[in-house]
Short mmCIF file of C-alpha atoms in Angstrom, two decimals:
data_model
loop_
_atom_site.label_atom_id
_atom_site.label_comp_id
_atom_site.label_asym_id
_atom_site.label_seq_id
_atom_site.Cartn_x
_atom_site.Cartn_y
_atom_site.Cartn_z
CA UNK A 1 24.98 -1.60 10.97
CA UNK A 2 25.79 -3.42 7.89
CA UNK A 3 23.41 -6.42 6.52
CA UNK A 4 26.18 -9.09 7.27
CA UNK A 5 26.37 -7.77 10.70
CA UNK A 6 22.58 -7.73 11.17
CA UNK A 7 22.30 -10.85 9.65
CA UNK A 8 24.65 -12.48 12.60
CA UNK A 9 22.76 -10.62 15.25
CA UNK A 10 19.60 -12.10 14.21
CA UNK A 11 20.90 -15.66 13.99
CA UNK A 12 22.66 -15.29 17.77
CA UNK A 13 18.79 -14.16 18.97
CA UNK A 14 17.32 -16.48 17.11
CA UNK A 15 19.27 -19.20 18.43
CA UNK A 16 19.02 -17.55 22.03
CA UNK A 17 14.88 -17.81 21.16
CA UNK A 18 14.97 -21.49 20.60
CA UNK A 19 11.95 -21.73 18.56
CA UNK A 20 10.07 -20.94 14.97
CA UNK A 21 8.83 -17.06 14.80
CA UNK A 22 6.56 -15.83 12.53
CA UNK A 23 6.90 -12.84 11.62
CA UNK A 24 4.47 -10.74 9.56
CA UNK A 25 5.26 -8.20 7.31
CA UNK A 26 2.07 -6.51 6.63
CA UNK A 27 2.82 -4.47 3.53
CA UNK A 28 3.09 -5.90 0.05
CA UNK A 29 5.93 -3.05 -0.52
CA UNK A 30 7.62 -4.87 2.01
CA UNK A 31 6.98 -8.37 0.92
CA UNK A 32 8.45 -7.55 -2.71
CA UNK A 33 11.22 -5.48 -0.61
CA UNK A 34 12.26 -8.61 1.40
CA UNK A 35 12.19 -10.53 -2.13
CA UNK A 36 14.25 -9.07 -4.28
CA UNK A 37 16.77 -7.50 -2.18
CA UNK A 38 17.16 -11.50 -1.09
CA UNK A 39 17.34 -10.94 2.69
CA UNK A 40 14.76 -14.04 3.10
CA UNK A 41 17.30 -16.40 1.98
CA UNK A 42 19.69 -14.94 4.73
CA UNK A 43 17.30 -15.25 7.38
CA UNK A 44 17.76 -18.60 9.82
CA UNK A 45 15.39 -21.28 9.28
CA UNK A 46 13.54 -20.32 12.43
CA UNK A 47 12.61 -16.82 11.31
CA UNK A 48 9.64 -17.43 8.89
CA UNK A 49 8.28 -14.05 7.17
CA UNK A 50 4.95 -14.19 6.61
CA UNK A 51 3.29 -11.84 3.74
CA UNK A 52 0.34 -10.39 5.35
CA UNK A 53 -2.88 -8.76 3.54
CA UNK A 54 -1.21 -5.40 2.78
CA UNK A 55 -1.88 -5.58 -1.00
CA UNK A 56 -4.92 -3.67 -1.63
CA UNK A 57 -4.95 -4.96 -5.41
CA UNK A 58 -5.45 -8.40 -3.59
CA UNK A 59 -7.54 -7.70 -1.48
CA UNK A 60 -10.30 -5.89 -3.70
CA UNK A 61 -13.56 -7.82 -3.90
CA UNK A 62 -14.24 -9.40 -7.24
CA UNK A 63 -17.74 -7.36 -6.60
CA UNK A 64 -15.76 -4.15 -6.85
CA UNK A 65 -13.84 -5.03 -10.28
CA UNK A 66 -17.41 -5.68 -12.01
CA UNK A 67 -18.37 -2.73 -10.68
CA UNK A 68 -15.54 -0.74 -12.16
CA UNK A 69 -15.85 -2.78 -15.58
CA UNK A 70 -19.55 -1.89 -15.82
CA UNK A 71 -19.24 2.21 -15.62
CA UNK A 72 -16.42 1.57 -18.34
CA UNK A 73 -19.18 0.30 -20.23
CA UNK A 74 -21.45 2.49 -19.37
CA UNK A 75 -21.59 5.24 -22.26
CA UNK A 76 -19.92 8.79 -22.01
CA UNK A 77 -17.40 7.41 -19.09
CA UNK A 78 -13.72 7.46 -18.64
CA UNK A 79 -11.90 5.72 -16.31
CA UNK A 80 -9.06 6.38 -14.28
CA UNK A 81 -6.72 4.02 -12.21
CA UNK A 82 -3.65 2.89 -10.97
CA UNK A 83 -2.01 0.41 -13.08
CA UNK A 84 -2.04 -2.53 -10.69
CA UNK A 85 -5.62 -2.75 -10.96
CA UNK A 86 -5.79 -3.57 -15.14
CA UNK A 87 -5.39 -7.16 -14.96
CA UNK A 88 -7.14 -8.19 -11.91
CA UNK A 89 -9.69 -10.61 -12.64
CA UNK A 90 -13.68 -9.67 -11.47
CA UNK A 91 -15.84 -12.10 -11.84
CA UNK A 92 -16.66 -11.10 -15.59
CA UNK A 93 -13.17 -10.09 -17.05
CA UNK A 94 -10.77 -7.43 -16.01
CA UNK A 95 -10.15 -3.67 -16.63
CA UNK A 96 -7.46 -5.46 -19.39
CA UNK A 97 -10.05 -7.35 -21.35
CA UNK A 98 -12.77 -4.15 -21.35
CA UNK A 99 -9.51 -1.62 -22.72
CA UNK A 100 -9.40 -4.66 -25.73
CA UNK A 101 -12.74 -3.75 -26.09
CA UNK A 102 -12.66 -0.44 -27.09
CA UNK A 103 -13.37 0.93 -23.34
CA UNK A 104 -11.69 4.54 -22.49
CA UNK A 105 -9.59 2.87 -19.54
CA UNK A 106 -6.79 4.87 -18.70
CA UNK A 107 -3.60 4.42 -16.13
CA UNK A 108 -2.32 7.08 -14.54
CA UNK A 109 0.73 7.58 -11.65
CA UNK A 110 -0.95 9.94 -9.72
CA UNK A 111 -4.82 10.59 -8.88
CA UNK A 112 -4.76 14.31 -9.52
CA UNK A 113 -4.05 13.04 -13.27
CA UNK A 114 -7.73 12.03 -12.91
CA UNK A 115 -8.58 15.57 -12.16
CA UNK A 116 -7.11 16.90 -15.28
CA UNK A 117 -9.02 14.30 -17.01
CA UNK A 118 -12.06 15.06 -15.87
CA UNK A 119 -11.10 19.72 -16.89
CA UNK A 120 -9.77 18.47 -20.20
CA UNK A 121 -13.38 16.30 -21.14
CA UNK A 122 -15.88 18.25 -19.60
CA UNK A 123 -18.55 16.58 -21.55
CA UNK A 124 -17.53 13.31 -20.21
CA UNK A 125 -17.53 11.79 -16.79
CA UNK A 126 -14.14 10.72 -14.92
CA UNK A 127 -14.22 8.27 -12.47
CA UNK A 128 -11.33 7.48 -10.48
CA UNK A 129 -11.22 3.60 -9.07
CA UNK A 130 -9.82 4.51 -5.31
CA UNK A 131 -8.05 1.29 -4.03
CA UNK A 132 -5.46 1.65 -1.80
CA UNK A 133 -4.74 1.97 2.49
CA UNK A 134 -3.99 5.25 4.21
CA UNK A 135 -1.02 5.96 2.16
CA UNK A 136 -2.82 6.63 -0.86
CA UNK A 137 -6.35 7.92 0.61
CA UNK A 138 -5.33 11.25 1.86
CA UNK A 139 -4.06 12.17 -1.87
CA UNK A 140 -8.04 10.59 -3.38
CA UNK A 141 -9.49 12.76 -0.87
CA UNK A 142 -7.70 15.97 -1.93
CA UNK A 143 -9.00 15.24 -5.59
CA UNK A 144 -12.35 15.27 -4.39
CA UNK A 145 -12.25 18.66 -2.11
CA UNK A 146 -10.54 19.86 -5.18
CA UNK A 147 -13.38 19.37 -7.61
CA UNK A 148 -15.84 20.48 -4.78
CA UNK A 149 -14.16 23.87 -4.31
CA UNK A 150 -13.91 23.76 -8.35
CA UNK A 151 -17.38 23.41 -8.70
CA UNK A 152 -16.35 20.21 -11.27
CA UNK A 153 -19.88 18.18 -11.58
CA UNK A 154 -17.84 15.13 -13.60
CA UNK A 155 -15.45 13.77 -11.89
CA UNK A 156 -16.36 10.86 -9.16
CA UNK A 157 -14.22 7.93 -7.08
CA UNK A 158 -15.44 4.69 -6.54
CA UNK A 159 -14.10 4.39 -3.41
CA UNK A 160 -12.47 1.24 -1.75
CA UNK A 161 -10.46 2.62 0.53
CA UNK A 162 -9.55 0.45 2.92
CA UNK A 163 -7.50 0.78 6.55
CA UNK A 164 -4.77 -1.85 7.90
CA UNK A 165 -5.83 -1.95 11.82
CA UNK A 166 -9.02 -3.83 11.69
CA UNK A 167 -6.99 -6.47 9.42
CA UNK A 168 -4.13 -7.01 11.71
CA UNK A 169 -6.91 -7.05 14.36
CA UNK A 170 -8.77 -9.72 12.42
CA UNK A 171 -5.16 -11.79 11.64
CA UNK A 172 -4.65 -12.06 15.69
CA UNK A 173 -8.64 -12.49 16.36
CA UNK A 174 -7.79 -15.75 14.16
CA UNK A 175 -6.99 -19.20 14.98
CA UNK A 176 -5.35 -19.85 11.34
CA UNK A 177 -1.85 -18.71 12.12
CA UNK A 178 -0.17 -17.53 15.14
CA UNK A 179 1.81 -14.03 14.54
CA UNK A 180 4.65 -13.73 16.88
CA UNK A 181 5.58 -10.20 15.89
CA UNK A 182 4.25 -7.32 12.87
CA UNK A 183 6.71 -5.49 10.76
CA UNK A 184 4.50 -2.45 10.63
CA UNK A 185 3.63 -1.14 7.05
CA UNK A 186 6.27 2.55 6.78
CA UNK A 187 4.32 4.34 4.51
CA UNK A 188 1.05 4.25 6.09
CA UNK A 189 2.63 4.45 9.40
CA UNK A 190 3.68 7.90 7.84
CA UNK A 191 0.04 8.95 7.59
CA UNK A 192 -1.12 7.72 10.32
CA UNK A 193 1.29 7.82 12.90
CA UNK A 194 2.74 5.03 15.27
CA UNK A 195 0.21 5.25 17.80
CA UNK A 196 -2.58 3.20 15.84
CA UNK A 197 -0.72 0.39 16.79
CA UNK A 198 -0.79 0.11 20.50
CA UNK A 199 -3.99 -1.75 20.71
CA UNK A 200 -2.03 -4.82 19.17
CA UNK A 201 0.72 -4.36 21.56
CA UNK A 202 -2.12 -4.57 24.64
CA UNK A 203 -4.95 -6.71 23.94
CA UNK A 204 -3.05 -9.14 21.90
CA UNK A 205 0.67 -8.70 23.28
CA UNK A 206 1.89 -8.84 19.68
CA UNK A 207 5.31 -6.73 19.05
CA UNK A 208 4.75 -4.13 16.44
CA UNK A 209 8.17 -2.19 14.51
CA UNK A 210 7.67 -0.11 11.45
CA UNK A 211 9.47 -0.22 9.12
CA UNK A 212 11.31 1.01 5.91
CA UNK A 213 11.93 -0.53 2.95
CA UNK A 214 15.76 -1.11 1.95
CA UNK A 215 17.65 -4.03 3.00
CA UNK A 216 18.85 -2.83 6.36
CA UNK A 217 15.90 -1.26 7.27
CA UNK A 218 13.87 -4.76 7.09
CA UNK A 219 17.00 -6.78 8.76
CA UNK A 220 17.29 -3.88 11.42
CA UNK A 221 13.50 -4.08 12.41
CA UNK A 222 14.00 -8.12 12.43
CA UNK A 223 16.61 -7.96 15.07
CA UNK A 224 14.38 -5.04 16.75
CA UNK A 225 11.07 -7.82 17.09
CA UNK A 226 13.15 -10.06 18.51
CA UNK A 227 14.67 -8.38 20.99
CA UNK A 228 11.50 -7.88 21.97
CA UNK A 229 10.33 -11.13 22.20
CA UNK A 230 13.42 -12.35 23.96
CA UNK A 231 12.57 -9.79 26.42
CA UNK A 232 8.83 -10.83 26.70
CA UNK A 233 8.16 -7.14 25.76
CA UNK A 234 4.98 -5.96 23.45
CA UNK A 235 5.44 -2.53 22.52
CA UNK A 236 5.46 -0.01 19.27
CA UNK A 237 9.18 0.55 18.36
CA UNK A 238 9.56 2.88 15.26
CA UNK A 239 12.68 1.83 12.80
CA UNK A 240 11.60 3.97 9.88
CA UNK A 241 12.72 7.11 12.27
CA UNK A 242 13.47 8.97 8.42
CA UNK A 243 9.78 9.55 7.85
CA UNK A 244 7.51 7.70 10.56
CA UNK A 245 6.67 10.03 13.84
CA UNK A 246 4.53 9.25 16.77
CA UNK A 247 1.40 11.04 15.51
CA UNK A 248 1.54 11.01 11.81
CA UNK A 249 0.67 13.70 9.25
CA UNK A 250 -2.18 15.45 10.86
CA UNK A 251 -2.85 17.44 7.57
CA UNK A 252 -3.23 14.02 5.71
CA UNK A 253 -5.71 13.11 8.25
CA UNK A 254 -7.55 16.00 8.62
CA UNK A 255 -8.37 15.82 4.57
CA UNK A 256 -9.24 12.01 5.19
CA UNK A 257 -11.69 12.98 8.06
CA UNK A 258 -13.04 15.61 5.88
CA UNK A 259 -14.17 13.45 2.78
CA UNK A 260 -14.40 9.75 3.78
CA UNK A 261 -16.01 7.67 6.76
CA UNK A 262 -15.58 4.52 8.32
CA UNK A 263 -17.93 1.60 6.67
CA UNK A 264 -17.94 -2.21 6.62
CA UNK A 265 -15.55 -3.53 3.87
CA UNK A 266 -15.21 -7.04 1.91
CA UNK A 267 -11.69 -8.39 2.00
CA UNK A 268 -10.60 -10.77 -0.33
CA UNK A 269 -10.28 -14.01 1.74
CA UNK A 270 -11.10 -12.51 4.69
CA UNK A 271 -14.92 -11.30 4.20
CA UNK A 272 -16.39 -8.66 5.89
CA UNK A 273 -14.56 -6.78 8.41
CA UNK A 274 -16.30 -3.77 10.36
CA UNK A 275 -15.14 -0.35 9.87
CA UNK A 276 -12.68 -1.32 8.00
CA UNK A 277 -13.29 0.30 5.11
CA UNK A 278 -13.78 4.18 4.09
CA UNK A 279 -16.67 5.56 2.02
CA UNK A 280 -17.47 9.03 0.87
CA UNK A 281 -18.97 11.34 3.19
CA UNK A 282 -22.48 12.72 1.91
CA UNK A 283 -21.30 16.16 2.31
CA UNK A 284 -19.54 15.22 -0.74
CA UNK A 285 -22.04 12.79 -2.38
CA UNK A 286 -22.22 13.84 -5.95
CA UNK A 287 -18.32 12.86 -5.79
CA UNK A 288 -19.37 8.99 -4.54
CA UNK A 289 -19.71 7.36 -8.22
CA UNK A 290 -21.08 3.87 -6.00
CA UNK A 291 -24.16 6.48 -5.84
CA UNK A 292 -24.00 8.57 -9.32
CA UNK A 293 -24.11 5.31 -10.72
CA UNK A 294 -25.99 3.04 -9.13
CA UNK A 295 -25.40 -0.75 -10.09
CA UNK A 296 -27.10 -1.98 -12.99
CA UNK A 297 -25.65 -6.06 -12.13
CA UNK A 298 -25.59 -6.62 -8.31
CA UNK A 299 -25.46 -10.35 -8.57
CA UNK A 300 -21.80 -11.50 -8.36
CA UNK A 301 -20.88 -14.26 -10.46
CA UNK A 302 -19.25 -17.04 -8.50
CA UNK A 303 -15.58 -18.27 -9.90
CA UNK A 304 -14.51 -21.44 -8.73
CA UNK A 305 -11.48 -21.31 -10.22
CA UNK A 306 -9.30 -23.15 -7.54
CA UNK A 307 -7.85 -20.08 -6.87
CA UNK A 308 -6.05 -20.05 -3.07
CA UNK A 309 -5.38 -16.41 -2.81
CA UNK A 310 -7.71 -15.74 -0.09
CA UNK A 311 -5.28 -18.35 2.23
CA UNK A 312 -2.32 -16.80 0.87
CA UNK A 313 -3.78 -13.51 1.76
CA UNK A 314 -4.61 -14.80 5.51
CA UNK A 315 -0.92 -16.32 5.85
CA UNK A 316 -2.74 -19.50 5.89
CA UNK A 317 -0.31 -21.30 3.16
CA UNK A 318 2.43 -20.14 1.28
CA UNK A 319 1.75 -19.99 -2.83
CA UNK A 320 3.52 -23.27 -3.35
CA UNK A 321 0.51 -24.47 -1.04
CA UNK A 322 -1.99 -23.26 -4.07
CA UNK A 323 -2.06 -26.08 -6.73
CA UNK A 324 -2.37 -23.86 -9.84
CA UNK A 325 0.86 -21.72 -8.65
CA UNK A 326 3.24 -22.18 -11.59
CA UNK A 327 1.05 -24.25 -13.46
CA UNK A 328 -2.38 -22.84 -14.54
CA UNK A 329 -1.18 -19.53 -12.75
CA UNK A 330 1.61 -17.36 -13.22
CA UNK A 331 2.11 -13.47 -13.90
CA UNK A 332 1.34 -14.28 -17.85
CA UNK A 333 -2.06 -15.90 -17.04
CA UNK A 334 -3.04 -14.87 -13.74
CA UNK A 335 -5.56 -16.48 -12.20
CA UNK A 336 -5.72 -14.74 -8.63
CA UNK A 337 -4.70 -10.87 -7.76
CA UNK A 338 -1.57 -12.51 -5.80
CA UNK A 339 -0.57 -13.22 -8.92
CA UNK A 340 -1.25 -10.21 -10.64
CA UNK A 341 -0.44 -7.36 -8.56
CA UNK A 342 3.10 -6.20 -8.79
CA UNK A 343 3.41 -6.71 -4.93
CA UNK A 344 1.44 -9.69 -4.28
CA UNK A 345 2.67 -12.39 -2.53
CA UNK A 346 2.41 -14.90 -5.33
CA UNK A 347 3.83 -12.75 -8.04
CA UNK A 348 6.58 -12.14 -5.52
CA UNK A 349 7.13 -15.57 -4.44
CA UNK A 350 7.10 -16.72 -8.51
CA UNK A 351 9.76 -14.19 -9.63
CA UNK A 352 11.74 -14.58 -6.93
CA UNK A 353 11.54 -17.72 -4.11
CA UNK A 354 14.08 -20.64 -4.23
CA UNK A 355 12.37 -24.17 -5.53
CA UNK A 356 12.04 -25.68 -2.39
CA UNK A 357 9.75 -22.39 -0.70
CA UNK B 1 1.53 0.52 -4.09
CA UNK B 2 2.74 2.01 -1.21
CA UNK B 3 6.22 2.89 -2.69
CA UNK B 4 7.35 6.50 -2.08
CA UNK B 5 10.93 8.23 -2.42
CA UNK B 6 12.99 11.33 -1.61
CA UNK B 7 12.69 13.91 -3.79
CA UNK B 8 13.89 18.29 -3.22
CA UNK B 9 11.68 20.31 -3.84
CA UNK B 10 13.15 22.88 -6.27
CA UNK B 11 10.45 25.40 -6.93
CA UNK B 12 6.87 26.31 -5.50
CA UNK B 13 4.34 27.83 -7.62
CA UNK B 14 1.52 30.13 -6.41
CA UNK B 15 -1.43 28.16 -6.13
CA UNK B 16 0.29 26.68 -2.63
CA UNK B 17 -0.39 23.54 -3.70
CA UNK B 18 2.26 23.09 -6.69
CA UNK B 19 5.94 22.36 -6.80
CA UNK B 20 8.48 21.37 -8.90
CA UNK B 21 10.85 18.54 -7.63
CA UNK B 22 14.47 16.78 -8.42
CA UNK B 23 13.99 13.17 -8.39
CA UNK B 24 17.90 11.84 -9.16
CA UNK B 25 18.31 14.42 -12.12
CA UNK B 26 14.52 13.97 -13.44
CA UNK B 27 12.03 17.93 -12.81
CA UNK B 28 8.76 17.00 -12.24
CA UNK B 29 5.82 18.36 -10.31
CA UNK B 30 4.26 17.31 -7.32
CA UNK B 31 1.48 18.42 -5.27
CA UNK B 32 2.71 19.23 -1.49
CA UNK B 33 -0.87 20.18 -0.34
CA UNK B 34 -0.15 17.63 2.62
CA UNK B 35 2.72 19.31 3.72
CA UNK B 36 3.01 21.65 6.65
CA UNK B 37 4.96 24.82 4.78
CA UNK B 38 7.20 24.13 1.93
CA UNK B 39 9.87 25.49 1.09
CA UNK B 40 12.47 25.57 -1.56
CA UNK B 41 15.32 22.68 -0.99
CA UNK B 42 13.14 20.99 1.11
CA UNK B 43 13.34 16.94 1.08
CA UNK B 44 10.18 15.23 0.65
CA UNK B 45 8.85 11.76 0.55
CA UNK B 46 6.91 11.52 -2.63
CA UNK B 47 3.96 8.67 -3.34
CA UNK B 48 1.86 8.68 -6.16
CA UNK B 49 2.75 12.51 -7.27
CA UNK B 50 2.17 14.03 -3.81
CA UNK B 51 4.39 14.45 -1.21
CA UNK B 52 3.35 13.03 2.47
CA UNK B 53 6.30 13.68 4.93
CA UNK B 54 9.74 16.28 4.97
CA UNK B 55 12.86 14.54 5.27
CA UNK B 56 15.30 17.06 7.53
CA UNK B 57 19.24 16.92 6.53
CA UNK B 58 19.99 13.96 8.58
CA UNK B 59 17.27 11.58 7.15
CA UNK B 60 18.91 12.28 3.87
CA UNK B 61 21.88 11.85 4.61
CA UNK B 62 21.12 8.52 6.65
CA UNK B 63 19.36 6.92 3.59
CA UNK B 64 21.89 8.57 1.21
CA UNK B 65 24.71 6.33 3.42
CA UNK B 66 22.12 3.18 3.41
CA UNK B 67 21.87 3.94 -0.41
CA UNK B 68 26.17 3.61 -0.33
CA UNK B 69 26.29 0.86 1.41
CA UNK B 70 24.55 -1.54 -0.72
CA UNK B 71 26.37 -0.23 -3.46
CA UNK B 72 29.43 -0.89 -2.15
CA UNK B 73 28.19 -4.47 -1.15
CA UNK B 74 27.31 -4.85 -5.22
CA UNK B 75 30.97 -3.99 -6.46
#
């Protein structure tokens, strides 16, 4: 179906519903997806998209980037990460600021880059920062069965994996926003198959469709919520059909089961959530650099900056809700990880919302 | 972060773990460790250098016609 015709389909339900539906699209991929392809300005005025806490830039503790900043300061280390992570702000500075510095920070596409690292400087240790949900941890966990079955004693990932279920559970556990329907995040969904979801679908009724990520796959899995809500139905409908099956990619899990278990986990804005995080198994403990390097500062340093990012993160307000969006922050000077990853809600509401959002 | 795109796989090395891929033109390698057995001209979805899902003919050929579609929406 072409966006003009999915567009009209969505307004005829809409108007058929009667009433404001939020809908949450869980992924920051998405929420940059639904951005800049400009489908949000096509949408009628009573289907609100909500950016959910799917960034796992944002969401990383300001504990965890002082963490990371102090073993590049610690002597004989390099450090590995994605590039997203460089200018969020700790509590302290950022990965940025330490680089200026002189610190051996280095960005790299993909984590088995870390690996070569770590054979090319064998005098040195590598330590890779793993943030990211279950799209990315499968590939972290390789790296480490790697360098056990390598016998490599210097590499190490300080691991905050985290996994999207026990957030969406928290989101509907919550009294700050009401969710009438999840776009379901694709690429995790291709890891961990469709059936996580069903637990959403029972206990809190809440319609669930994965999605992809052009234009017509976003419109397409609109129209697909709210048929179900029209229908009173609660159910896990898969639109991503090109990549996303029923059970997922049982290799993928397998390697996850392998290296990492289930642990409490800080969110940004949303504290501690049980078991929602992953941490390394101790069959693989001299690969757990949150234990090869024990911290040296445990006290976090409290910022109160004004910063709103936790709220945005929730779906509490919108960034125009934040009083330093635009003014004190924007993707120049961030002052929140909103602002600085490349799909957080703030950096994608600055680059790309009308005034009046 | 959680980007990822189509990409054939164009070679496979010996270590079972290594391939080359065509991303739009562009060799590069990838790691398909996650994958249940490659092959040559396999699709793949590819995120962050490895690849986590095969794409059969028709889920190429679906996104390939998405792909058109907004193109021809642009001109």
């Amino acid at each position: 179906m072409t966006v003009d015709k999915l567009v009209e389909s969505i307004s005829n339900k809409s108007d058929r519903i009667g009433r404001t539906v939020n809908l949450m699209e869980v992924c920051g991929t998405h929420t940059m997806a639904a951005f800049r392809s400009g489908i949000r300005t096509r949408l009628p005025e009573q289907v609100r998209l909500l950016s959910g806490p799917g960034c796992p830039v944002c969401v990383t503790s300001d504990n965890y980037i002082d963490h990371a900043i102090e073993l590049a300061m610690t002597e004989n280390t390099i450090i590995t990460t994605f590039g997203d992570m460089m200018r969020v702000p700790g509590s302290r500075g950022s990965l940025s600021l330490a680089k200026a510095r002189g610190k051996d920070i280095r960005v790299i596409y993909s984590p088995q880059q870390a690996l070569v690292a770590a054979r090319k400087n064998p005098g040195r240790e590598v330590i890779f920062l793993g943030v990211g949900f279950e799209t990315t941890t499968p590939l972290v966990a390789w790296t480490i069965q790697n360098a056990y079955s390598r016998k490599m004693p210097n590499y190490s990932v300080l691991c905050a994996h985290k996994t999207i279920m026990p957030a969406m559970r928290a989101l509907c556990d919550s009294d700050d926003v009401r969710v009438d329907g999840f776009l379901c995040p694709g690429h995790v969904s291709v890891i961990t198959g469709a059936e996580i979801y069903k637990p959403l679908c029972r206990e809190y009724h809440a319609p669930c469709v994965i999605a992809g990520f052009e234009p017509e796959d976003i419109l397409l899995s609109i129209d697909m919520l709210l048929n179900q809500i029209i229908s009173g139905e609660a159910s896990v409908e898969i639109q991503y059909t090109r990549s996303v099956t029923a059970a997922g990619n049982k290799l993928a899990q397998k390697c996850v089961n392998d290296v990492f278990k289930p642990c409490d986990a800080s969110w940004r804005g949303m504290g501690v959530i049980p078991s929602s995080g992953l941490s390394v198994r101790s069959s693989y403990k001299e690969y757990d650099a949150e234990l090869k390097f024990p911290r040296i500062r445990v006290s976090e340093v409290k910022r109160d900056t004004g910063c709103r990012c936790g709220d945005v993160l929730r779906a509490v307000i919108t960034p125009s809700e934040c009083g330093l969006f635009k003014k004190e922050c924007t993707p120049d000077n961030p002052i929140g990880p909103c602002m600085v990853s490349s799909e957080g809600t703030c950096a994608a509401y600055y680059r790309y919302s009308r005034i009046d959002e | 972060m959680c980007l990822a795109v189509p990409v054939k796989i164009v070679s496979l090395s010996k270590d079972r773990y290594t391939a080359v891929v065509d991303a739009g033109g562009v060799r590069r390698e990838a790691n398909v460790a996650m994958i249940e057995e490659p092959q040559v001209g396999d699709y793949i979805l590819l995120h962050a250098g490895f690849a986590i899902q095969k794409w059969s003919i028709d889920d190429v050929k679906e996104y390939n016609e998405i792909i058109q579609r907004r193109e021809d929406s642009i001109e």
